[in-house]
Coordinates of C-alpha atoms and ligand atoms in Angstrom, one line a residue:
Chain A
M1 CA 0.0 0.0 0.0
N2 CA 1.3 3.4 -1.0
I3 CA 0.5 5.9 1.8
E4 CA 1.9 8.8 -0.1
Q5 CA -0.5 8.0 -3.0
I6 CA -3.4 7.7 -0.5
R7 CA -2.4 11.0 1.1
S8 CA -2.5 12.8 -2.2
D9 CA -6.2 11.7 -2.5
F10 CA -7.0 14.0 0.4
P11 CA -6.5 17.6 -0.6
I12 CA -7.0 18.9 3.0
L13 CA -3.9 17.1 4.3
D14 CA -1.6 19.3 2.1
Q15 CA -1.5 22.3 4.3
E16 CA 0.4 24.0 7.1
L17 CA -0.8 25.4 10.4
Y18 CA 1.4 27.8 12.3
G19 CA 4.2 27.0 9.8
K20 CA 4.2 23.3 10.3
P21 CA 2.6 20.5 8.3
L22 CA -0.9 19.5 9.5
V23 CA -0.9 16.3 11.4
Y24 CA -4.6 15.2 11.6
L25 CA -5.1 12.7 14.3
D26 CA -8.8 13.3 15.1
N27 CA -10.2 10.7 12.8
A28 CA -12.5 9.1 15.3
A29 CA -14.4 12.4 15.4
T30 CA -14.5 12.6 11.6
T31 CA -12.3 11.5 8.8
Q32 CA -11.1 13.7 6.0
K33 CA -12.7 13.4 2.5
P34 CA -10.9 12.1 -0.6
Q35 CA -11.1 14.1 -3.8
C36 CA -13.5 11.6 -5.4
V37 CA -16.1 12.2 -2.7
I38 CA -15.7 16.0 -3.0
D39 CA -16.1 15.6 -6.7
A40 CA -19.1 13.4 -6.5
V41 CA -20.9 15.9 -4.3
R42 CA -19.9 18.8 -6.4
S43 CA -20.8 17.1 -9.7
Y44 CA -24.2 16.2 -8.3
Y45 CA -24.9 19.9 -7.6
E46 CA -23.3 21.1 -10.8
K47 CA -25.0 18.6 -13.1
D48 CA -27.8 16.5 -11.6
N49 CA -29.4 18.5 -8.7
S50 CA -33.1 18.0 -8.4
N51 CA -35.5 16.2 -6.1
I52 CA -35.7 12.4 -6.2
H53 CA -38.5 9.9 -6.5
R54 CA -40.9 12.5 -7.7
G55 CA -39.8 14.0 -11.0
V56 CA -40.5 12.8 -14.5
H57 CA -37.8 15.1 -15.9
T58 CA -34.3 14.0 -16.7
L59 CA -32.4 15.6 -13.9
S60 CA -34.7 14.0 -11.3
E61 CA -34.3 10.6 -13.0
R62 CA -30.5 11.0 -12.9
A63 CA -30.5 12.1 -9.2
T64 CA -32.8 9.3 -8.3
A65 CA -30.6 6.8 -10.1
A66 CA -27.5 8.1 -8.4
Y67 CA -29.2 8.1 -4.9
E68 CA -30.4 4.5 -5.4
A69 CA -27.1 3.4 -6.8
S70 CA -25.5 4.5 -3.5
R71 CA -28.0 2.4 -1.7
E72 CA -26.9 -0.6 -3.7
T73 CA -23.2 0.2 -3.1
I74 CA -23.8 0.3 0.7
R75 CA -26.0 -2.8 0.6
S76 CA -23.2 -4.7 -1.0
F77 CA -20.5 -3.3 1.3
F78 CA -22.3 -4.6 4.4
N79 CA -23.7 -7.6 2.5
A80 CA -27.3 -6.8 3.5
K81 CA -29.9 -9.1 1.9
S82 CA -31.6 -6.4 -0.1
T83 CA -31.7 -2.7 -0.5
K84 CA -35.0 -2.7 1.4
E85 CA -32.9 -3.2 4.5
V86 CA -30.8 -0.1 3.8
I87 CA -32.3 3.0 5.4
F88 CA -30.6 6.4 5.0
T89 CA -30.6 8.6 8.0
R90 CA -28.7 11.7 9.3
G91 CA -26.1 9.4 10.9
A92 CA -25.6 6.8 13.6
T93 CA -27.4 9.0 16.1
E94 CA -30.5 9.3 14.1
S95 CA -30.4 5.6 13.2
I96 CA -30.4 4.7 16.9
N97 CA -33.1 7.1 17.7
L98 CA -35.2 5.6 14.9
I99 CA -34.9 2.2 16.4
A100 CA -35.6 3.4 19.9
S101 CA -38.7 5.4 18.8
S102 CA -40.1 3.0 16.2
W103 CA -39.1 -0.5 17.3
G104 CA -38.9 0.5 20.9
R105 CA -42.3 1.9 21.3
A106 CA -43.9 -1.0 19.5
N107 CA -42.0 -3.7 21.4
I108 CA -41.0 -2.5 24.8
T109 CA -43.3 -2.4 27.8
K110 CA -42.9 -2.0 31.6
G111 CA -40.6 -4.5 33.2
D112 CA -38.7 -5.3 29.9
E113 CA -35.0 -4.9 30.0
I114 CA -32.7 -3.1 27.5
L115 CA -29.1 -4.1 27.9
I116 CA -26.2 -1.9 26.8
T117 CA -22.5 -1.7 27.8
H118 CA -20.4 0.6 29.9
M119 CA -18.5 1.8 26.9
E120 CA -21.3 3.1 24.8
H121 CA -21.3 6.5 23.1
H122 CA -24.0 8.8 24.5
S123 CA -26.0 8.2 21.3
N124 CA -26.4 4.6 22.4
I125 CA -27.3 5.5 26.0
V126 CA -29.6 8.4 26.0
P127 CA -32.3 7.2 23.5
W128 CA -32.6 4.0 25.6
Q129 CA -32.9 6.1 28.8
M130 CA -35.6 8.1 27.1
L131 CA -37.4 4.9 26.0
C132 CA -37.2 3.4 29.5
E133 CA -38.6 6.6 31.0
H134 CA -41.4 6.5 28.6
T135 CA -42.3 2.8 29.0
G136 CA -41.1 1.8 32.4
A137 CA -38.5 -0.6 31.0
V138 CA -35.2 -1.1 32.8
L139 CA -31.8 -0.2 31.5
K140 CA -29.0 -2.6 32.4
V141 CA -25.3 -2.1 31.7
V142 CA -22.6 -4.7 31.0
P143 CA -19.5 -3.7 33.0
M144 CA -15.9 -3.6 31.7
N145 CA -12.5 -4.3 33.1
E146 CA -9.5 -2.0 33.6
A147 CA -8.2 -2.7 30.1
G148 CA -11.5 -1.5 28.7
E149 CA -12.8 -5.0 27.7
L150 CA -16.4 -6.1 28.4
D151 CA -16.9 -8.5 31.2
M152 CA -18.3 -11.5 29.3
N153 CA -19.3 -13.4 32.4
A154 CA -21.3 -10.5 33.6
F155 CA -22.8 -10.2 30.1
T156 CA -23.9 -13.8 30.2
S157 CA -25.6 -13.4 33.6
L158 CA -27.3 -10.1 32.7
L159 CA -29.0 -11.8 29.7
S160 CA -32.4 -13.2 30.5
E161 CA -35.8 -13.6 28.9
R162 CA -36.6 -10.1 30.1
T163 CA -33.8 -8.7 27.8
K164 CA -35.6 -7.4 24.7
L165 CA -32.7 -5.5 23.1
F166 CA -29.0 -5.6 23.4
G167 CA -27.1 -2.6 22.2
V168 CA -23.3 -2.7 21.8
V169 CA -20.7 -0.6 20.2
H170 CA -18.6 -2.5 17.7
M171 CA -15.5 -0.4 18.3
S172 CA -15.3 2.1 21.1
N173 CA -14.5 5.6 20.1
A174 CA -13.1 6.4 23.6
L175 CA -11.0 3.3 24.0
G176 CA -10.5 1.7 20.7
T177 CA -11.8 -1.6 22.0
I178 CA -13.2 -4.0 19.4
N179 CA -16.0 -6.0 21.0
P180 CA -16.6 -9.7 20.3
I181 CA -20.0 -9.0 18.7
E182 CA -20.2 -12.3 16.9
T183 CA -20.4 -14.2 20.2
M184 CA -22.5 -11.5 21.9
I185 CA -25.1 -11.6 19.1
K186 CA -25.4 -15.4 19.4
Q187 CA -25.8 -15.2 23.1
A188 CA -28.4 -12.4 23.0
H189 CA -30.4 -14.2 20.3
A190 CA -30.4 -17.3 22.5
V191 CA -32.5 -15.4 25.0
G192 CA -34.7 -13.9 22.3
A193 CA -33.3 -10.4 22.3
V194 CA -32.7 -8.4 19.2
V195 CA -29.3 -6.9 18.8
L196 CA -28.2 -3.4 17.7
V197 CA -24.6 -2.9 16.9
D198 CA -23.2 0.7 16.7
G199 CA -20.7 0.6 13.9
A200 CA -20.0 4.3 13.8
Q201 CA -16.3 3.7 14.5
A202 CA -15.8 0.2 13.2
A203 CA -17.2 0.4 9.7
A204 CA -14.2 2.3 8.3
H205 CA -11.7 -0.1 9.8
M206 CA -13.0 -3.7 9.4
A207 CA -15.2 -5.7 7.2
V208 CA -18.8 -6.1 8.4
D209 CA -21.1 -8.8 6.9
V210 CA -24.5 -8.3 8.5
Q211 CA -25.8 -11.6 7.2
A212 CA -22.9 -13.6 8.6
L213 CA -23.2 -11.8 11.9
D214 CA -27.0 -12.3 11.9
V215 CA -27.2 -8.8 13.4
D216 CA -30.7 -7.2 13.6
F217 CA -29.7 -3.6 13.5
Y218 CA -26.3 -2.1 12.3
V219 CA -25.8 1.6 12.3
T220 CA -23.0 3.9 11.1
S221 CA -22.2 7.4 9.9
A222 CA -20.7 8.3 6.5
H223 CA -18.5 11.0 7.9
K224 CA -16.4 8.6 9.9
M225 CA -15.7 6.6 6.7
Y226 CA -14.5 9.4 4.4
G227 CA -18.0 10.5 3.4
P228 CA -19.9 13.7 4.0
T229 CA -21.4 14.8 7.4
G230 CA -25.1 14.6 8.0
V231 CA -25.7 11.2 6.4
G232 CA -25.6 7.7 7.7
V233 CA -27.4 4.4 7.5
L234 CA -29.5 1.9 9.4
I235 CA -29.2 -1.6 8.1
A236 CA -31.9 -3.8 9.6
K237 CA -33.6 -7.1 8.9
E238 CA -36.6 -6.7 6.6
V239 CA -38.9 -8.6 8.9
L240 CA -38.2 -6.2 11.7
L241 CA -38.6 -3.1 9.5
E242 CA -41.8 -4.4 8.0
A243 CA -43.3 -4.8 11.5
M244 CA -42.1 -1.4 12.7
P245 CA -44.3 1.7 12.5
P246 CA -42.8 4.7 10.6
Y247 CA -40.4 6.9 12.5
Q248 CA -41.4 10.3 10.9
G249 CA -44.3 11.1 8.7
G250 CA -44.2 13.2 5.6
G251 CA -43.5 13.1 1.9
D252 CA -41.8 10.1 0.3
M253 CA -42.8 7.7 3.0
I254 CA -46.4 7.4 1.8
L255 CA -48.2 5.7 -1.0
M256 CA -51.6 7.3 -0.5
V257 CA -52.9 10.0 1.8
T258 CA -56.4 11.0 2.5
F259 CA -57.6 12.7 5.6
E260 CA -59.2 9.5 6.8
K261 CA -56.2 7.2 6.3
T262 CA -52.6 7.1 5.0
Q263 CA -51.0 4.1 3.4
Y264 CA -47.3 3.9 4.0
N265 CA -44.8 3.4 1.4
D266 CA -42.8 0.2 0.9
L267 CA -39.3 -0.4 2.4
P268 CA -36.9 1.3 2.5
H269 CA -38.9 4.5 1.7
K270 CA -41.3 4.0 4.7
F271 CA -38.4 5.2 6.9
E272 CA -37.2 8.1 4.7
A273 CA -39.7 10.9 5.2
G274 CA -39.0 14.1 3.4
T275 CA -36.3 15.2 1.0
P276 CA -33.2 13.4 2.1
N277 CA -29.5 14.5 2.0
I278 CA -29.2 13.5 -1.7
A279 CA -25.7 14.9 -2.2
G280 CA -24.6 13.3 1.1
V281 CA -25.9 9.9 0.1
I282 CA -24.2 10.1 -3.3
G283 CA -21.0 11.1 -1.5
F284 CA -21.4 8.3 0.9
G285 CA -21.6 5.8 -1.9
E286 CA -18.5 7.3 -3.4
A287 CA -16.7 7.0 -0.1
I288 CA -17.6 3.3 0.1
K289 CA -16.2 2.8 -3.3
Y290 CA -13.0 4.5 -2.2
I291 CA -12.6 2.2 0.7
Q292 CA -13.3 -0.8 -1.6
S293 CA -10.6 0.5 -4.0
I294 CA -8.0 0.2 -1.3
G295 CA -9.5 -2.9 0.4
L296 CA -10.7 -3.2 4.0
D297 CA -8.3 -6.1 4.6
K298 CA -5.3 -4.0 3.6
I299 CA -6.6 -1.1 5.6
A300 CA -7.0 -3.2 8.7
V301 CA -3.5 -4.6 8.4
R302 CA -1.9 -1.2 7.8
E303 CA -3.8 0.5 10.6
K304 CA -2.7 -2.2 13.0
V305 CA 0.9 -1.6 12.2
L306 CA 0.5 2.1 12.8
L307 CA -1.4 1.6 16.1
D308 CA 1.3 -0.8 17.3
Y309 CA 4.0 1.8 16.5
A310 CA 2.1 4.5 18.4
T311 CA 1.4 2.2 21.3
S312 CA 5.1 1.3 21.6
Q313 CA 6.0 5.0 21.7
A314 CA 3.3 5.6 24.3
E315 CA 4.6 2.9 26.5
L316 CA 8.1 4.5 26.5
F317 CA 6.7 8.0 27.2
E318 CA 7.2 9.0 30.8
G319 CA 4.1 10.1 32.7
L320 CA 1.7 8.8 30.0
R321 CA -1.1 6.6 31.1
Q322 CA -3.0 4.8 28.4
I323 CA -6.8 4.6 28.8
G324 CA -7.9 1.5 27.0
T325 CA -5.5 -1.3 26.5
A326 CA -7.8 -4.0 25.2
R327 CA -6.2 -7.0 23.5
D328 CA -8.4 -6.4 20.5
K329 CA -8.4 -2.7 19.6
A330 CA -8.0 -0.4 16.6
C331 CA -6.8 3.1 15.7
V332 CA -7.4 4.8 19.0
L333 CA -4.7 6.0 21.5
S334 CA -6.5 7.5 24.4
F335 CA -4.4 8.7 27.3
V336 CA -3.7 11.1 30.1
L337 CA -0.4 12.8 30.8
K338 CA 0.8 13.4 34.3
G339 CA 0.8 17.1 35.2
V340 CA -0.9 18.3 32.0
H341 CA -4.6 18.4 31.6
P342 CA -6.0 17.0 28.3
H343 CA -7.5 20.3 27.4
D344 CA -4.1 22.0 27.7
L345 CA -2.6 19.2 25.7
G346 CA -5.1 19.9 22.9
T347 CA -4.2 23.5 22.8
I348 CA -0.5 23.0 22.9
L349 CA -0.5 20.2 20.3
D350 CA -2.7 22.4 18.0
R351 CA 0.1 25.0 17.9
E352 CA 2.4 22.2 16.8
A353 CA -0.2 21.6 14.0
V354 CA -1.1 18.3 15.6
A355 CA -4.9 17.9 15.8
I356 CA -6.2 15.6 18.6
R357 CA -9.4 15.4 20.6
A358 CA -9.4 16.3 24.3
G359 CA -12.5 15.7 26.3
H360 CA -15.0 13.0 27.3
H361 CA -15.6 11.8 23.8
C362 CA -19.3 11.6 24.3
A363 CA -18.7 8.7 26.6
M364 CA -18.9 10.2 30.1
P365 CA -19.4 6.8 31.8
V366 CA -16.1 5.7 30.5
M367 CA -14.4 8.8 32.0
Q368 CA -16.2 8.0 35.3
F369 CA -14.9 4.4 35.2
Y370 CA -11.3 5.5 34.9
K371 CA -11.9 8.5 37.3
V372 CA -10.6 11.0 34.9
P373 CA -12.4 14.2 33.8
A374 CA -11.3 13.8 30.2
T375 CA -8.7 12.1 28.1
A376 CA -6.5 13.1 25.2
R377 CA -7.2 11.0 22.1
A378 CA -5.1 10.5 19.0
S379 CA -7.0 8.5 16.4
F380 CA -5.6 7.2 13.2
S381 CA -6.7 6.6 9.7
I382 CA -5.5 5.1 6.5
Y383 CA -3.5 8.2 5.5
N384 CA -1.6 8.6 8.8
T385 CA 2.1 7.9 8.9
E386 CA 4.8 6.9 11.4
A387 CA 6.3 10.4 10.9
E388 CA 3.0 11.8 12.1
V389 CA 3.1 9.6 15.2
D390 CA 6.6 11.0 15.8
A391 CA 5.3 14.5 15.5
L392 CA 2.6 13.7 18.1
F393 CA 5.2 12.5 20.6
A394 CA 7.5 15.4 19.9
A395 CA 4.6 17.8 20.6
L396 CA 3.7 15.8 23.8
S397 CA 7.3 16.3 25.0
K398 CA 7.0 20.0 24.5
A399 CA 3.8 20.0 26.5
R400 CA 5.3 18.0 29.3
D401 CA 8.3 20.4 29.4
M402 CA 6.1 23.4 29.6
F403 CA 4.5 22.1 32.8
A404 CA 7.7 20.5 34.2
Chain B
M1 CA 0.9 35.4 15.2
F2 CA 0.0 34.4 18.7
S3 CA 2.3 32.0 20.5
L4 CA 1.6 29.6 23.2
G5 CA 3.5 31.8 25.5
D6 CA 0.8 34.4 25.3
L7 CA -1.6 31.9 27.0
Y8 CA 0.7 29.8 29.2
K9 CA 2.5 32.7 30.9
Q10 CA 4.8 31.7 33.8
V11 CA 2.3 33.1 36.3
I12 CA -0.3 30.8 34.9
I13 CA 1.9 27.7 35.0
D14 CA 2.8 28.6 38.6
H15 CA -0.8 29.0 39.7
T16 CA -1.7 25.7 38.0
K17 CA 1.0 23.8 39.8
S18 CA 0.3 25.4 43.2
P19 CA -3.2 26.9 43.2
R20 CA -3.9 29.4 46.0
N21 CA -6.9 29.2 48.3
F22 CA -7.5 25.6 47.3
G23 CA -9.9 23.6 49.5
K24 CA -13.0 24.0 51.5
L25 CA -13.7 27.2 53.5
E26 CA -14.8 27.3 57.1
P27 CA -17.0 29.2 57.9
C28 CA -18.7 29.6 54.5
N29 CA -22.1 31.1 53.8
H30 CA -22.2 31.0 50.0
D31 CA -21.1 28.3 47.6
A32 CA -21.8 27.1 44.1
E33 CA -20.8 24.4 41.6
G34 CA -19.5 25.3 38.1
Y35 CA -19.2 22.9 35.2
N36 CA -17.8 23.2 31.7
P37 CA -19.2 20.2 29.7
L38 CA -16.8 20.7 26.8
C39 CA -13.7 19.7 28.8
G40 CA -15.2 18.3 32.0
D41 CA -13.9 21.1 34.2
Q42 CA -15.6 21.0 37.5
L43 CA -15.3 23.7 40.1
H44 CA -16.7 24.4 43.5
V45 CA -16.3 27.9 45.0
Y46 CA -16.9 28.8 48.7
L47 CA -17.4 32.3 50.0
Q48 CA -17.8 33.9 53.4
I49 CA -19.5 37.2 52.9
N50 CA -20.1 39.5 55.9
D51 CA -22.9 41.8 56.8
S52 CA -21.2 44.7 55.0
D53 CA -21.1 42.7 51.7
I54 CA -17.4 42.2 51.9
I55 CA -15.9 38.9 50.7
E56 CA -14.0 37.9 53.8
G57 CA -13.0 34.5 52.6
I58 CA -13.0 32.7 49.3
T59 CA -11.6 29.3 48.2
F60 CA -12.2 26.8 45.4
E61 CA -12.0 23.1 44.8
G62 CA -12.2 20.9 41.7
Q63 CA -10.4 19.6 38.8
G64 CA -9.8 21.4 35.6
C65 CA -7.3 22.4 33.0
S66 CA -4.4 24.8 33.6
I67 CA -6.4 27.8 32.5
S68 CA -9.4 27.2 34.6
T69 CA -7.3 26.3 37.7
A70 CA -5.0 29.3 37.3
S71 CA -8.0 31.6 36.6
A72 CA -9.8 30.4 39.8
S73 CA -6.6 30.7 41.8
L74 CA -5.9 34.2 40.6
M75 CA -9.6 35.1 41.1
T76 CA -9.6 34.1 44.7
E77 CA -6.5 36.2 45.3
G78 CA -8.2 39.1 43.6
L79 CA -11.5 38.9 45.4
K80 CA -10.5 38.4 48.9
G81 CA -11.4 41.5 50.9
K82 CA -13.4 43.0 48.1
S83 CA -17.0 44.1 48.2
I84 CA -19.8 42.6 46.2
A85 CA -20.0 45.9 44.2
N86 CA -16.4 45.5 43.5
F87 CA -16.9 41.9 42.3
E88 CA -19.5 43.1 39.8
I89 CA -17.0 45.6 38.3
L90 CA -14.2 42.9 38.1
F91 CA -16.6 40.4 36.6
E92 CA -17.5 42.8 33.8
A93 CA -13.9 43.8 33.2
F94 CA -12.7 40.2 33.2
H95 CA -15.5 39.1 30.9
K96 CA -14.7 42.0 28.5
M97 CA -11.0 41.1 28.5
A98 CA -11.6 37.5 27.7
T99 CA -14.0 38.2 24.9
A100 CA -12.6 41.5 23.5
D101 CA -11.3 42.1 20.1
L102 CA -7.7 41.0 19.7
S103 CA -6.4 44.6 19.4
D104 CA -8.1 45.7 22.7
Q105 CA -5.8 46.1 25.7
P106 CA -7.1 44.8 29.0
N107 CA -8.1 47.3 31.6
Q108 CA -5.0 46.9 33.7
D109 CA -6.1 49.5 36.3
V110 CA -9.2 47.5 37.2
L111 CA -7.9 44.0 36.6
G112 CA -4.4 44.2 38.0
K113 CA -2.8 40.8 38.1
L114 CA -5.8 39.2 36.5
A115 CA -4.7 40.8 33.2
V116 CA -2.3 37.9 32.7
L117 CA -5.2 35.9 31.4
A118 CA -5.8 38.3 28.5
G119 CA -4.2 35.7 26.2
V120 CA -7.2 33.5 26.2
K121 CA -9.0 35.7 23.7
E122 CA -6.6 34.4 21.2
F123 CA -7.7 30.9 21.9
P124 CA -11.5 30.9 21.4
S125 CA -12.0 27.3 22.6
R126 CA -10.4 28.2 25.9
I127 CA -12.3 31.4 26.8
K128 CA -14.8 29.4 28.8
C129 CA -12.1 27.8 30.8
A130 CA -11.0 31.2 32.1
T131 CA -14.5 32.6 32.8
L132 CA -16.1 29.5 34.4
C133 CA -14.9 30.4 38.0
W134 CA -16.3 34.0 37.6
H135 CA -19.7 32.7 36.6
T136 CA -19.6 30.2 39.5
V137 CA -18.9 33.0 42.0
K138 CA -21.7 35.0 40.6
S139 CA -24.1 32.2 41.1
A140 CA -22.7 31.6 44.6
I141 CA -23.4 35.2 45.5
Q142 CA -26.9 35.0 44.0
D143 CA -27.3 31.7 45.9
A144 CA -28.6 30.1 42.7
D145 CA -28.9 26.4 43.3
K146 CA -28.2 25.6 39.7
T147 CA -24.8 24.5 38.4
A148 CA -23.1 27.5 36.9
R149 CA -22.3 27.5 33.2
T150 CA -20.4 30.1 31.1
E151 CA -23.4 31.0 28.9
Ligands
PLP501 C1 -19.1 4.9 18.7 C2 -19.9 6.0 18.2 N1 -21.3 5.9 18.1 C3 -22.0 6.9 17.7 C4 -21.5 8.1 17.2 C5 -22.4 9.2 16.7 O1 -22.2 9.4 15.4 P1 -22.9 10.7 14.7 O2 -22.6 11.9 15.6 O3 -22.3 10.8 13.4 O4 -24.4 10.4 14.7 C6 -20.1 8.3 17.3 C7 -19.5 9.6 16.9 O5 -18.8 10.2 17.6 C8 -19.3 7.2 17.8 O6 -18.0 7.4 17.9

């Protein structure tokens, strides 16, 4: 794999901040976009812009074809059974809210249990709290250990016939942990629970086959996989989607409206009310093709090499405590540095042109577990290099010296 | 071009490493909690205000970044012995300094030592770190039972 070639696909990387080359290590927040995605969005607005599924004119037909072609690209990437199972949303957050509102209100009653884990992003906690408050269901949490791995024994004993849904993050944004979702899905199914996997972080780093996994709901956001912001996907089993009431009402999700009664549209349109983010969906499809052109297998191998390099540097760095040392992890180096608050690190590193995230990473319970107010997080992507890891640690040395 | 040195002046590093008036206050008749959700900074201020509206004692506790810790430390030094009316003037002056145009000079006469924090205005994402403690004291004085924010 030629990293320099890949870097040249991302125009934003070719810039300096404060006289130093940009080192972008905030990929878990959002990845940069390759030229092909930027071009696809631009070309849509320059040549094909019009509304979809409702025009007889040529532009509308072109836009509809491009939008639906993206759906097929995404279906095939995740190996969903049919495009009926591919629902476009605003992102992982909206996908989860869709499930909680639509599936949740139809299936959850008082005394039922929703099981999630200690390392969920707020977007896979709060919708379930809201649902529990509304229905009287109970939220249960799978604990984790000091390394940031889920406690599988506790998971087994928390599962029961009361468990109606198990929600788990595929790869933690705060820790990098990759969870053993294959086993967990099987175990949850054995007690009759449906399973939601939050793939917001994982989808850009490892191959996901929703049929092989037999997962009920898989969600992700385009912007963390080289695509545009404000668009994502919910992939769900058709039988579940068929039985679920619509999430939002409006145009596109109906077949026939009278004041007496409305007949809902077929899948997937039943869950896509209103004019969607057409350009975003088209860009999303292009981003998936970009990933496919490199190959997820190669991406996973390369990113592991880079993470191992960064981890070995971290282990040598005096005063650095890694937060999240799971055996199976990817692309995330979360840490605290003795004597320097993460927020100060963020500012100091920024002046060295090194972009990292400092904060709670929308995973406050993880911070509470490690008893830290925040962590600094460097997160890697396919275009990052060993030289950039060196720049990170050089900048960290400067920060440490300032407060020495 | 602004350098890191504009923000992390030696005085600030010094107050970060050994914050003044850190801990609980006894006796204490006003206190409040401040929270900055962006970076997780959490701050508790304690005040003893006498019948003539003079801040006789002021301390703080909590965990925060260098800027919020140093700002709280410097603030407690600046407010001890001052009247509530004086606090209002300092609050306004501090807020103005932190959010002013880059070319504006801080009001050194009013702010005194607090003017070392003028550099935050060059770092927009850090302004709230510096102002959190002031908002927290304000709610302590007003005895608001809500957690203070910087908005
Ligand atoms: C693990 C995880 N889940 C969910 C989300 C939410 O994604 P979005 O904000 O794109 O909806 C994120 C994004 O930070 C994430 O990292």
